[in-house]
Tab-separated table of C-alpha atoms and ligand atoms in Angstrom:
chain	number	residue	atom	x	y	z
A	11	MET	CA	-133.251	-88.298	-64.801
A	12	ARG	CA	-132.797	-91.974	-65.566
A	13	THR	CA	-136.059	-93.899	-65.541
A	14	ARG	CA	-136.169	-97.555	-64.662
A	15	THR	CA	-138.801	-100.129	-65.437
A	16	PRO	CA	-140.116	-101.196	-62.036
A	17	ARG	CA	-138.971	-104.699	-61.072
A	18	ASN	CA	-141.009	-107.291	-59.266
A	19	GLN	CA	-140.477	-106.928	-55.565
A	20	ILE	CA	-140.049	-109.438	-52.803
A	21	GLN	CA	-140.980	-108.896	-49.184
A	22	PHE	CA	-139.932	-110.392	-45.892
A	23	GLY	CA	-141.830	-111.819	-42.994
A	24	VAL	CA	-140.119	-113.134	-39.889
A	25	PHE	CA	-140.864	-116.600	-38.560
A	26	PHE	CA	-140.010	-116.533	-34.858
A	27	GLN	CA	-139.725	-120.268	-34.615
A	28	GLY	CA	-139.802	-121.083	-30.947
A	29	VAL	CA	-140.030	-124.860	-31.156
A	30	ASN	CA	-137.534	-125.861	-33.826
A	31	SER	CA	-134.223	-127.506	-34.508
A	32	THR	CA	-132.294	-124.617	-36.056
A	33	THR	CA	-132.208	-121.842	-33.440
A	34	ILE	CA	-128.833	-121.776	-31.701
A	35	TRP	CA	-129.799	-121.331	-28.050
A	36	THR	CA	-126.433	-122.287	-26.536
A	37	GLU	CA	-124.247	-119.252	-27.358
A	38	PRO	CA	-123.527	-116.235	-25.096
A	39	GLU	CA	-125.346	-114.102	-27.673
A	40	SER	CA	-128.476	-116.302	-27.548
A	41	GLY	CA	-131.379	-114.647	-25.749
A	42	SER	CA	-134.441	-116.145	-24.120
A	43	GLN	CA	-136.825	-118.123	-26.328
A	44	THR	CA	-139.821	-117.242	-24.178
A	45	ALA	CA	-139.203	-113.744	-22.723
A	46	PHE	CA	-141.148	-110.838	-24.164
A	47	GLU	CA	-137.916	-108.867	-24.658
A	48	SER	CA	-136.819	-111.319	-27.384
A	49	PHE	CA	-140.132	-111.021	-29.212
A	50	ARG	CA	-140.082	-107.235	-28.861
A	51	ARG	CA	-136.598	-106.901	-30.285
A	52	ILE	CA	-137.262	-109.171	-33.279
A	53	ALA	CA	-140.637	-107.543	-34.061
A	54	GLN	CA	-139.323	-103.995	-33.835
A	55	THR	CA	-136.223	-104.813	-35.891
A	56	ALA	CA	-138.438	-106.418	-38.523
A	57	GLU	CA	-140.669	-103.361	-38.582
A	58	ARG	CA	-137.633	-101.114	-39.002
A	59	GLY	CA	-136.803	-103.287	-42.032
A	60	LEU	CA	-140.356	-102.838	-43.422
A	61	PHE	CA	-141.157	-106.535	-42.981
A	62	ALA	CA	-144.724	-107.366	-43.963
A	63	ALA	CA	-145.348	-109.711	-41.072
A	64	PHE	CA	-144.257	-111.262	-37.795
A	65	PHE	CA	-145.216	-114.919	-37.853
A	66	LEU	CA	-145.735	-117.521	-35.123
A	67	GLY	CA	-146.278	-121.268	-35.393
A	68	GLU	CA	-148.437	-123.375	-33.127
A	69	GLY	CA	-147.588	-126.576	-31.300
A	70	LEU	CA	-150.303	-128.244	-29.281
A	71	ARG	CA	-148.105	-130.832	-27.672
A	72	LEU	CA	-144.450	-130.891	-26.598
A	73	ARG	CA	-142.272	-132.445	-29.271
A	74	GLU	CA	-141.171	-135.962	-28.493
A	75	HIS	CA	-138.278	-138.133	-29.476
A	76	LEU	CA	-138.434	-141.903	-29.039
A	77	GLY	CA	-141.236	-141.404	-26.531
A	78	GLN	CA	-139.513	-138.723	-24.431
A	79	VAL	CA	-139.764	-134.925	-24.508
A	80	HIS	CA	-137.239	-133.764	-27.126
A	81	ASP	CA	-134.974	-131.673	-24.939
A	82	LEU	CA	-132.108	-130.903	-27.347
A	83	ASP	CA	-134.044	-128.046	-28.979
A	84	VAL	CA	-136.401	-125.330	-27.825
A	85	VAL	CA	-139.534	-127.215	-26.779
A	86	GLY	CA	-142.218	-124.762	-25.632
A	87	ARG	CA	-143.588	-121.356	-26.648
A	88	PRO	CA	-146.257	-118.864	-25.549
A	89	ASP	CA	-149.684	-118.927	-27.174
A	90	ALA	CA	-149.522	-117.068	-30.487
A	91	GLN	CA	-152.563	-114.831	-30.082
A	92	THR	CA	-151.593	-113.721	-26.590
A	93	GLN	CA	-148.087	-112.962	-27.767
A	94	LEU	CA	-149.276	-111.083	-30.861
A	95	ALA	CA	-151.709	-109.010	-28.797
A	96	ALA	CA	-148.761	-107.857	-26.696
A	97	LEU	CA	-146.721	-107.080	-29.824
A	98	ALA	CA	-149.628	-105.153	-31.378
A	99	ALA	CA	-149.241	-102.600	-28.596
A	100	ILE	CA	-145.578	-101.876	-29.309
A	101	THR	CA	-145.579	-101.961	-33.121
A	102	GLU	CA	-147.462	-99.841	-35.644
A	103	ARG	CA	-147.410	-101.382	-39.083
A	104	ILE	CA	-146.107	-104.908	-39.154
A	105	GLY	CA	-148.640	-107.719	-39.752
A	106	LEU	CA	-149.215	-110.259	-36.961
A	107	VAL	CA	-149.735	-113.852	-38.089
A	108	ALA	CA	-150.991	-116.559	-35.732
A	109	THR	CA	-150.855	-120.207	-36.779
A	110	GLN	CA	-154.013	-121.894	-35.482
A	111	ASN	CA	-155.222	-125.335	-36.437
A	112	THR	CA	-158.693	-126.161	-37.717
A	113	THR	CA	-158.839	-129.634	-36.223
A	114	TYR	CA	-158.946	-128.816	-32.520
A	115	ASN	CA	-160.096	-125.172	-32.434
A	116	ASP	CA	-163.745	-124.191	-32.258
A	117	PRO	CA	-164.525	-121.941	-35.248
A	118	VAL	CA	-166.760	-119.447	-33.427
A	119	ASP	CA	-164.289	-118.945	-30.605
A	120	LEU	CA	-161.360	-118.790	-33.046
A	121	ALA	CA	-163.172	-116.244	-35.219
A	122	HIS	CA	-163.750	-114.001	-32.218
A	123	ARG	CA	-160.172	-114.165	-30.960
A	124	LEU	CA	-158.651	-113.493	-34.389
A	125	GLN	CA	-161.109	-110.706	-35.094
A	126	SER	CA	-160.270	-109.170	-31.714
A	127	LEU	CA	-156.577	-109.160	-32.633
A	128	ASP	CA	-157.411	-107.668	-36.007
A	129	LEU	CA	-159.506	-104.894	-34.512
A	130	LEU	CA	-157.089	-104.065	-31.690
A	131	SER	CA	-154.081	-103.993	-34.038
A	132	GLY	CA	-155.788	-101.691	-36.530
A	133	GLY	CA	-156.192	-104.353	-39.243
A	134	ARG	CA	-152.851	-106.177	-39.021
A	135	ALA	CA	-153.875	-109.712	-38.066
A	136	ALA	CA	-153.617	-112.889	-40.078
A	137	TRP	CA	-154.505	-116.506	-39.465
A	138	ASN	CA	-152.150	-119.209	-40.727
A	139	VAL	CA	-154.494	-122.141	-41.235
A	140	VAL	CA	-153.015	-125.560	-40.474
A	141	THR	CA	-154.660	-128.914	-39.928
A	142	THR	CA	-152.101	-130.515	-37.562
A	143	ASP	CA	-152.365	-133.983	-38.875
A	144	ASN	CA	-151.369	-136.431	-36.228
A	145	ALA	CA	-153.002	-138.706	-33.742
A	146	TRP	CA	-150.187	-137.909	-31.346
A	147	THR	CA	-151.477	-134.327	-31.068
A	148	GLY	CA	-155.022	-135.656	-30.931
A	149	ALA	CA	-154.095	-137.697	-27.870
A	150	ASN	CA	-153.587	-134.404	-26.044
A	151	PHE	CA	-157.295	-133.791	-26.511
A	152	ARG	CA	-158.258	-137.416	-25.877
A	153	ARG	CA	-159.288	-137.590	-29.513
A	154	GLY	CA	-156.493	-139.831	-30.849
A	155	GLY	CA	-156.486	-140.015	-34.635
A	156	TYR	CA	-159.617	-137.860	-34.666
A	157	LEU	CA	-159.692	-137.030	-38.388
A	158	ASP	CA	-157.758	-138.719	-41.158
A	159	HIS	CA	-155.752	-136.656	-43.664
A	160	ALA	CA	-158.460	-136.061	-46.293
A	161	ASP	CA	-161.105	-135.427	-43.638
A	162	ARG	CA	-158.878	-132.831	-42.042
A	163	TYR	CA	-158.999	-130.698	-45.171
A	164	THR	CA	-162.753	-131.201	-45.670
A	165	HIS	CA	-163.201	-130.102	-42.080
A	166	ALA	CA	-160.642	-127.274	-42.472
A	167	GLU	CA	-162.598	-125.872	-45.395
A	168	ARG	CA	-165.813	-125.895	-43.367
A	169	VAL	CA	-164.085	-124.279	-40.395
A	170	VAL	CA	-162.602	-121.526	-42.569
A	171	GLU	CA	-165.965	-120.915	-44.263
A	172	THR	CA	-167.664	-120.696	-40.847
A	173	VAL	CA	-165.029	-118.362	-39.421
A	174	ARG	CA	-165.397	-116.071	-42.423
A	175	ALA	CA	-169.187	-116.120	-42.095
A	176	VAL	CA	-168.818	-115.028	-38.459
A	177	TRP	CA	-166.472	-112.217	-39.531
A	178	ASP	CA	-168.987	-111.166	-42.180
A	179	SER	CA	-172.000	-111.389	-39.893
A	180	TRP	CA	-171.949	-107.671	-39.145
A	181	ASP	CA	-172.877	-105.500	-42.118
A	182	ASP	CA	-170.836	-102.385	-42.785
A	183	GLY	CA	-172.128	-99.419	-40.824
A	184	VAL	CA	-173.806	-101.403	-38.034
A	185	VAL	CA	-172.181	-99.267	-35.348
A	186	ALA	CA	-173.657	-95.768	-35.153
A	187	ALA	CA	-171.329	-93.198	-36.666
A	188	ASP	CA	-172.069	-90.437	-34.148
A	189	ARG	CA	-173.108	-89.957	-30.551
A	190	GLY	CA	-176.392	-88.328	-31.499
A	191	ALA	CA	-177.753	-91.776	-32.488
A	192	THR	CA	-180.285	-93.403	-30.202
A	193	SER	CA	-178.765	-96.881	-30.385
A	194	TRP	CA	-175.087	-97.871	-30.536
A	195	ALA	CA	-175.640	-100.656	-33.053
A	196	ASP	CA	-178.320	-101.543	-35.576
A	197	PRO	CA	-179.353	-105.138	-34.725
A	198	SER	CA	-180.932	-105.627	-38.151
A	199	GLY	CA	-177.407	-105.541	-39.605
A	200	ILE	CA	-176.154	-108.410	-37.389
A	201	HIS	CA	-176.851	-111.866	-38.775
A	202	VAL	CA	-176.921	-115.309	-37.208
A	203	VAL	CA	-174.524	-117.882	-38.667
A	204	GLU	CA	-175.765	-121.464	-38.693
A	205	ARG	CA	-173.509	-124.202	-39.979
A	206	ASP	CA	-173.392	-127.973	-39.794
A	207	LEU	CA	-169.732	-128.990	-39.790
A	208	GLY	CA	-170.434	-132.713	-39.807
A	209	HIS	CA	-168.770	-133.467	-36.479
A	210	TYR	CA	-170.735	-130.679	-34.770
A	211	ALA	CA	-173.012	-127.753	-35.624
A	212	VAL	CA	-172.784	-124.084	-34.687
A	213	ARG	CA	-175.300	-121.274	-34.343
A	214	ALA	CA	-173.760	-117.932	-33.451
A	215	GLU	CA	-173.505	-114.245	-34.158
A	216	GLY	CA	-170.242	-112.412	-34.581
A	217	ARG	CA	-169.532	-110.178	-31.635
A	218	LEU	CA	-167.520	-107.419	-33.313
A	219	PRO	CA	-167.645	-104.995	-36.226
A	220	ARG	CA	-165.111	-105.168	-39.049
A	221	SER	CA	-161.502	-104.121	-38.716
A	222	ALA	CA	-159.713	-101.662	-40.975
A	223	GLN	CA	-158.792	-104.505	-43.360
A	224	GLY	CA	-162.241	-106.111	-43.545
A	225	HIS	CA	-161.154	-109.258	-41.806
A	226	PRO	CA	-157.879	-111.047	-41.022
A	227	VAL	CA	-155.649	-112.166	-43.898
A	228	LEU	CA	-155.565	-115.936	-44.406
A	229	PHE	CA	-152.259	-117.793	-44.662
A	230	GLN	CA	-152.079	-121.550	-45.222
A	231	ALA	CA	-149.301	-124.066	-44.539
A	232	GLY	CA	-149.677	-127.658	-45.716
A	233	ASP	CA	-148.022	-129.113	-48.768
A	234	SER	CA	-150.054	-132.103	-49.998
A	235	ASP	CA	-152.287	-131.910	-53.086
A	236	GLU	CA	-155.278	-131.429	-50.813
A	237	GLY	CA	-153.416	-128.716	-48.890
A	238	ARG	CA	-152.465	-126.856	-52.073
A	239	ASP	CA	-155.999	-127.068	-53.501
A	240	PHE	CA	-157.393	-125.841	-50.230
A	241	ALA	CA	-154.926	-122.928	-50.189
A	242	THR	CA	-155.711	-121.842	-53.723
A	243	ARG	CA	-159.449	-121.952	-53.021
A	244	ALA	CA	-159.394	-120.280	-49.632
A	245	ALA	CA	-156.146	-118.507	-48.694
A	246	ASP	CA	-154.438	-115.198	-49.469
A	247	VAL	CA	-150.875	-116.373	-48.755
A	248	ILE	CA	-149.071	-119.734	-48.653
A	249	PHE	CA	-146.289	-120.325	-46.150
A	250	SER	CA	-144.404	-122.847	-48.269
A	251	ALA	CA	-141.627	-125.325	-47.662
A	252	HIS	CA	-140.031	-124.639	-51.095
A	253	PRO	CA	-137.321	-121.983	-50.755
A	254	GLU	CA	-134.731	-123.294	-53.223
A	255	PHE	CA	-134.803	-121.486	-56.574
A	256	GLU	CA	-135.725	-124.279	-59.016
A	257	ASP	CA	-138.098	-125.870	-56.540
A	258	ALA	CA	-139.672	-122.469	-55.813
A	259	LEU	CA	-140.264	-121.928	-59.540
A	260	THR	CA	-141.936	-125.327	-59.907
A	261	PHE	CA	-144.031	-124.721	-56.805
A	262	ALA	CA	-145.083	-121.238	-58.007
A	263	ALA	CA	-146.137	-122.637	-61.411
A	264	ASP	CA	-148.185	-125.318	-59.671
A	265	ILE	CA	-149.868	-122.786	-57.375
A	266	ARG	CA	-150.676	-120.447	-60.276
A	267	ARG	CA	-152.263	-123.326	-62.161
A	268	ARG	CA	-154.341	-124.354	-59.152
A	269	THR	CA	-155.327	-120.727	-58.469
A	270	ARG	CA	-156.609	-120.334	-62.040
A	271	ALA	CA	-158.476	-123.636	-61.692
A	272	ALA	CA	-160.108	-122.228	-58.552
A	273	GLY	CA	-161.415	-119.330	-60.662
A	274	ARG	CA	-159.080	-116.696	-59.231
A	275	PRO	CA	-156.469	-114.486	-60.933
A	276	GLU	CA	-153.218	-116.488	-60.940
A	277	ASP	CA	-151.285	-114.084	-58.709
A	278	ASP	CA	-154.053	-113.873	-56.131
A	279	VAL	CA	-152.242	-116.215	-53.761
A	280	LYS	CA	-148.899	-114.920	-52.492
A	281	ILE	CA	-146.090	-117.381	-51.820
A	282	PHE	CA	-143.714	-116.974	-48.876
A	283	PRO	CA	-141.354	-119.924	-48.301
A	284	GLY	CA	-139.449	-120.262	-45.053
A	285	GLN	CA	-135.788	-119.271	-45.489
A	286	GLN	CA	-132.594	-118.964	-43.466
A	287	PHE	CA	-129.844	-116.470	-44.395
A	288	VAL	CA	-126.177	-116.565	-43.458
A	289	LEU	CA	-124.583	-113.241	-44.448
A	290	ALA	CA	-121.186	-111.572	-44.174
A	291	ASP	CA	-119.075	-108.965	-45.958
A	292	THR	CA	-117.665	-111.480	-48.433
A	293	ASP	CA	-118.752	-114.835	-49.832
A	294	THR	CA	-115.777	-116.555	-48.219
A	295	GLU	CA	-116.571	-115.159	-44.780
A	296	ALA	CA	-120.220	-116.148	-45.226
A	297	GLU	CA	-119.228	-119.731	-46.101
A	298	GLU	CA	-117.078	-119.872	-42.990
A	299	LYS	CA	-119.920	-118.488	-40.892
A	300	ALA	CA	-122.326	-121.019	-42.414
A	301	ARG	CA	-120.018	-123.830	-41.299
A	302	TRP	CA	-120.060	-122.374	-37.777
A	303	VAL	CA	-123.870	-122.108	-37.865
A	304	ALA	CA	-124.267	-125.702	-39.070
A	305	GLU	CA	-121.890	-127.008	-36.401
A	306	HIS	CA	-123.883	-125.239	-33.711
A	307	GLN	CA	-127.248	-126.257	-35.142
A	308	ILE	CA	-126.164	-129.866	-35.491
A	309	THR	CA	-124.223	-130.872	-32.425
A	310	PRO	CA	-123.004	-134.465	-31.963
A	311	ALA	CA	-126.117	-135.187	-29.859
A	312	THR	CA	-128.565	-133.678	-32.378
A	313	ALA	CA	-126.884	-135.539	-35.256
A	314	ILE	CA	-127.529	-138.867	-33.521
A	315	ALA	CA	-131.095	-137.832	-32.620
A	316	TYR	CA	-131.725	-136.865	-36.253
A	317	LEU	CA	-130.802	-140.359	-37.423
A	318	GLU	CA	-132.761	-141.959	-34.572
A	319	ASN	CA	-135.831	-140.205	-36.006
A	320	VAL	CA	-135.486	-142.271	-39.147
A	321	TRP	CA	-134.139	-145.486	-37.634
A	322	GLY	CA	-136.826	-145.448	-34.925
A	323	THR	CA	-134.429	-146.784	-32.300
A	324	SER	CA	-131.597	-145.672	-30.033
A	325	LEU	CA	-128.280	-145.112	-31.841
A	326	GLN	CA	-126.447	-143.830	-28.763
A	327	SER	CA	-123.633	-146.378	-29.219
A	328	TYR	CA	-122.659	-144.864	-32.599
A	329	ASP	CA	-119.906	-142.273	-32.964
A	330	PRO	CA	-121.239	-139.007	-34.472
A	331	ASP	CA	-117.894	-138.600	-36.222
A	332	GLY	CA	-117.966	-142.169	-37.553
A	333	PRO	CA	-119.877	-143.901	-40.372
A	334	LEU	CA	-123.659	-144.370	-40.555
A	335	PRO	CA	-125.248	-147.233	-38.548
A	336	ASP	CA	-124.832	-150.657	-40.114
A	337	ILE	CA	-128.211	-151.827	-38.774
A	338	ASP	CA	-131.502	-151.260	-40.612
A	339	PRO	CA	-134.296	-149.007	-39.324
A	340	VAL	CA	-136.773	-150.789	-37.072
A	341	VAL	CA	-139.738	-148.781	-38.429
A	342	GLU	CA	-141.295	-148.936	-41.907
A	343	VAL	CA	-142.194	-145.265	-42.104
A	344	THR	CA	-140.990	-142.294	-40.086
A	345	GLY	CA	-143.544	-141.138	-37.549
A	346	SER	CA	-145.384	-137.878	-37.173
A	347	THR	CA	-143.530	-136.844	-34.013
A	348	ARG	CA	-140.287	-136.860	-35.924
A	349	GLY	CA	-140.126	-133.440	-37.478
A	350	SER	CA	-141.622	-132.239	-40.747
A	351	ALA	CA	-138.473	-132.785	-42.849
A	352	PHE	CA	-139.093	-136.469	-43.420
A	353	GLN	CA	-142.476	-137.041	-41.886
A	354	PHE	CA	-144.088	-140.245	-43.177
A	355	GLN	CA	-141.230	-141.099	-45.525
A	356	LYS	CA	-140.109	-144.707	-45.930
A	357	SER	CA	-137.353	-145.239	-43.370
A	358	GLN	CA	-135.532	-147.975	-45.255
A	359	GLU	CA	-135.387	-145.928	-48.474
A	360	LEU	CA	-134.039	-142.893	-46.616
A	361	ALA	CA	-131.446	-144.975	-44.799
A	362	THR	CA	-130.263	-146.555	-48.073
A	363	GLN	CA	-130.099	-143.167	-49.787
A	364	TRP	CA	-128.137	-141.593	-46.920
A	365	ARG	CA	-125.731	-144.543	-46.662
A	366	ALA	CA	-124.977	-144.278	-50.395
A	367	LEU	CA	-124.359	-140.524	-50.093
A	368	SER	CA	-122.123	-140.887	-47.052
A	369	GLU	CA	-120.100	-143.694	-48.668
A	370	ALA	CA	-119.717	-141.820	-51.965
A	371	GLU	CA	-118.487	-138.678	-50.236
A	372	GLY	CA	-116.893	-140.147	-47.113
A	373	LEU	CA	-119.299	-138.326	-44.769
A	374	SER	CA	-119.556	-139.015	-41.047
A	375	ILE	CA	-122.953	-139.097	-39.310
A	376	ARG	CA	-122.588	-135.459	-38.342
A	377	GLN	CA	-121.469	-134.363	-41.802
A	378	LEU	CA	-124.321	-136.283	-43.419
A	379	VAL	CA	-126.902	-134.728	-41.106
A	380	THR	CA	-125.462	-131.281	-41.797
A	381	ARG	CA	-125.840	-131.983	-45.514
A	382	VAL	CA	-129.381	-133.380	-45.498
A	383	GLY	CA	-130.634	-131.536	-42.416
A	384	VAL	CA	-133.509	-129.092	-42.304
A	385	ARG	CA	-133.012	-126.058	-44.588
A	386	ARG	CA	-129.657	-127.287	-45.852
A	387	GLY	CA	-127.948	-124.024	-44.948
A	388	GLY	CA	-130.416	-121.655	-46.643
A	389	ILE	CA	-128.998	-118.751	-48.636
A	390	VAL	CA	-125.335	-118.133	-47.840
A	391	GLY	CA	-123.188	-115.308	-49.236
A	392	GLY	CA	-121.790	-111.801	-49.099
A	393	TYR	CA	-124.446	-109.104	-48.806
A	394	SER	CA	-124.292	-108.051	-52.441
A	395	THR	CA	-124.171	-111.631	-53.756
A	396	VAL	CA	-127.293	-112.438	-51.773
A	397	ALA	CA	-129.013	-109.216	-52.892
A	398	ASP	CA	-128.355	-110.228	-56.524
A	399	ARG	CA	-129.618	-113.734	-55.818
A	400	LEU	CA	-132.838	-112.414	-54.306
A	401	ALA	CA	-133.306	-110.078	-57.267
A	402	GLU	CA	-133.257	-113.214	-59.457
A	403	TYR	CA	-136.074	-114.693	-57.355
A	404	ALA	CA	-138.006	-111.430	-57.774
A	405	ASP	CA	-137.418	-111.179	-61.535
A	406	ALA	CA	-138.391	-114.816	-62.098
A	407	GLY	CA	-141.562	-114.477	-59.989
A	408	ALA	CA	-140.424	-117.525	-57.998
A	409	VAL	CA	-141.758	-116.143	-54.707
A	410	HIS	CA	-143.524	-113.056	-53.396
A	411	GLY	CA	-141.329	-113.046	-50.335
A	412	PHE	CA	-139.559	-115.093	-47.695
A	413	ASN	CA	-140.562	-115.933	-44.181
A	414	VAL	CA	-137.135	-115.488	-42.594
A	415	SER	CA	-136.151	-117.774	-39.706
A	416	PRO	CA	-133.387	-116.161	-37.671
A	417	TRP	CA	-130.936	-118.778	-36.377
A	418	LEU	CA	-130.036	-116.497	-33.489
A	419	VAL	CA	-132.544	-114.755	-31.209
A	420	PRO	CA	-132.937	-111.819	-30.705
A	421	SER	CA	-130.090	-110.390	-32.841
A	422	GLY	CA	-130.727	-112.612	-35.872
A	423	LEU	CA	-132.409	-109.994	-38.055
A	424	ASP	CA	-129.947	-107.153	-37.458
A	425	ASP	CA	-127.673	-107.809	-40.445
A	426	ILE	CA	-130.621	-108.523	-42.739
A	427	VAL	CA	-132.300	-105.234	-41.887
A	428	ASP	CA	-129.176	-103.059	-41.665
A	429	ARG	CA	-127.116	-104.489	-44.515
A	430	LEU	CA	-129.231	-106.574	-46.900
A	431	VAL	CA	-132.470	-104.573	-47.083
A	432	PRO	CA	-130.738	-101.354	-48.289
A	433	LEU	CA	-129.028	-103.308	-51.103
A	434	LEU	CA	-132.346	-104.829	-52.148
A	435	GLN	CA	-133.912	-101.370	-52.125
A	436	ASP	CA	-131.059	-100.048	-54.304
A	437	ARG	CA	-131.863	-102.793	-56.786
A	438	GLY	CA	-135.548	-101.809	-56.743
A	439	VAL	CA	-136.670	-105.242	-55.549
A	440	TYR	CA	-137.753	-104.393	-51.992
A	441	PRO	CA	-140.288	-101.832	-50.705
A	442	THR	CA	-138.963	-98.478	-49.493
A	443	GLU	CA	-142.021	-97.801	-47.346
A	444	TYR	CA	-145.122	-99.527	-46.041
A	445	ARG	CA	-147.854	-99.250	-48.666
A	446	GLY	CA	-150.563	-98.572	-46.114
A	447	ASP	CA	-151.624	-99.289	-42.551
A	448	THR	CA	-152.995	-102.815	-42.787
A	449	LEU	CA	-151.409	-106.179	-43.544
A	450	ARG	CA	-153.666	-106.469	-46.579
A	451	ASP	CA	-152.151	-103.181	-47.833
A	452	HIS	CA	-148.555	-104.358	-47.276
A	453	LEU	CA	-149.150	-107.566	-49.216
A	454	GLY	CA	-151.018	-105.812	-52.028
A	455	LEU	CA	-154.035	-108.067	-51.509
A	456	ARG	CA	-157.432	-107.316	-52.871
A	457	GLY	CA	-160.333	-107.297	-50.374
A	458	PRO	CA	-161.271	-110.385	-48.351
A	459	LEU	CA	-162.351	-113.203	-50.697
A	460	THR	CA	-165.905	-113.302	-49.366
A	461	ARG	CA	-166.328	-109.527	-49.711
A	462	ARG	CA	-165.195	-109.029	-53.278
A	463	ALA	CA	-168.607	-109.357	-54.883
A	464	ALA	CA	-169.951	-106.770	-52.443
A	465	ALA	CA	-167.027	-104.419	-53.215
B	516	FMN	C1	-144.277	-124.548	-43.853
B	516	FMN	C2	-145.191	-125.296	-42.914
B	516	FMN	C3	-145.380	-124.831	-41.612
B	516	FMN	C4	-146.229	-125.499	-40.719
B	516	FMN	N1	-146.409	-125.019	-39.458
B	516	FMN	C5	-147.215	-125.687	-38.582
B	516	FMN	C6	-147.426	-125.226	-37.246
B	516	FMN	O1	-146.870	-124.222	-36.818
B	516	FMN	N2	-148.243	-125.938	-36.437
B	516	FMN	C7	-148.876	-127.088	-36.857
B	516	FMN	O2	-149.613	-127.684	-36.091
B	516	FMN	N3	-148.685	-127.553	-38.113
B	516	FMN	C8	-147.888	-126.886	-38.976
B	516	FMN	N4	-147.711	-127.376	-40.253
B	516	FMN	C9	-148.281	-128.700	-40.598
B	516	FMN	C10	-149.690	-128.682	-41.129
B	516	FMN	O3	-150.537	-128.508	-40.035
B	516	FMN	C11	-150.118	-129.988	-41.763
B	516	FMN	O4	-150.559	-130.806	-40.770
B	516	FMN	C12	-149.070	-130.796	-42.410
B	516	FMN	O5	-148.301	-130.008	-43.266
B	516	FMN	C13	-149.744	-131.934	-43.173
B	516	FMN	O6	-150.540	-131.445	-44.195
B	516	FMN	P1	-150.077	-131.668	-45.669
B	516	FMN	O7	-150.078	-133.148	-45.833
B	516	FMN	O8	-151.071	-130.958	-46.535
B	516	FMN	O9	-148.704	-131.079	-45.796
B	516	FMN	C14	-146.887	-126.680	-41.147
B	516	FMN	C15	-146.705	-127.138	-42.465
B	516	FMN	C16	-145.873	-126.465	-43.350
B	516	FMN	C17	-145.714	-126.997	-44.757
């Protein structure tokens, strides 16, 4: 029998985006963005494909565009924890990741809800920690620009530490192992958590014993220096915005360096960038399909809206198939309601850069937006080309996996699971079974950070 040296593997998670600008919701094949049936189908398809996790974002306020609700894309979504609790009942292995911010959530309440999900799902829950950094969201809570950027991460670190303390407040073995015991729980093993978080203080006990994975896995999404340092000190997994190969390599090197500096083994933090795939039998067909996808993701109306985000003013009089606006942006920097792709970038610089690109290559507004738009097409190719490409990511250690965003719901994972996954398995770069029952098992994580000394 031929023996092979095992290769690095990559894994998949699925990012059911909900609010976003890349899901095509206008086609006959497009399903509901809010009905349980769509979530069920995606989650069960992902589980069939041995995906590590089903992932949901969080939006605390409806997206806006020039002061109005942004109605060209999907704008609302169900609460992540409620939705994941429903999915826990109809799935068996896949991890369930809820994005929840640290700025507006109460840590004791958050700890209890996440721990409940973890317990009820048999140890499959994760918390994607975000700080949600804008005053516009804060206005929803009548808090305006409640915390500035650096303060958000100081506060986030305290919130995460408090949540973990609540999760750890029950010792192992607190609940009686058999019915012959005279009390259900041993109160001496339940400890009070007292923390001063600066803006408020908490005093509470956890209300639940541990789950099968100790406590929920921690993801982090936030790309600044502070965000990366925070992730490498506190998180198990980073949901990154760096999917392209060279960029992914640079990002991975940076994260390994920061992880070592935080006193942890360099591969302790797993990296899962968001990624879109456009697949077909051949490369040529995939390219054609990618053009179709881009055209449907970036309609004439969304192309104009995309530029308005940067210009900060109405560009409705411009022809989407014509040249870029000849007027300058009316804002200095792009705002925080304008989508993460160019949040807080200098408007004038972007406009100059885009004008130069469109003039050099003769691109219309729509063509330019397709070129520079979010995700820039992702990975496009025939199934075996893409399988080879992903094997390169695995071999180079550029990522531990991808958080896949399907551009069509709910059928968007079918070709990935039925056609791509088997090719990756043939190449030895994708799991052929779930490694265990919990999310921590699937991701090959060691125990919860706070419990390692005890272990
Ligand atoms: C890949 C990625 C996904 C994110 N998803 C969310 C989300 O679902 N909800 C949210 O409120 N913020 C989300 N954020 C934004 C973070 O909350 C954070 O506010 C923002 O990235 C600014 O922090 P930074 O300067 O460290 O990047 C996400 C950020 C990244 C990079």
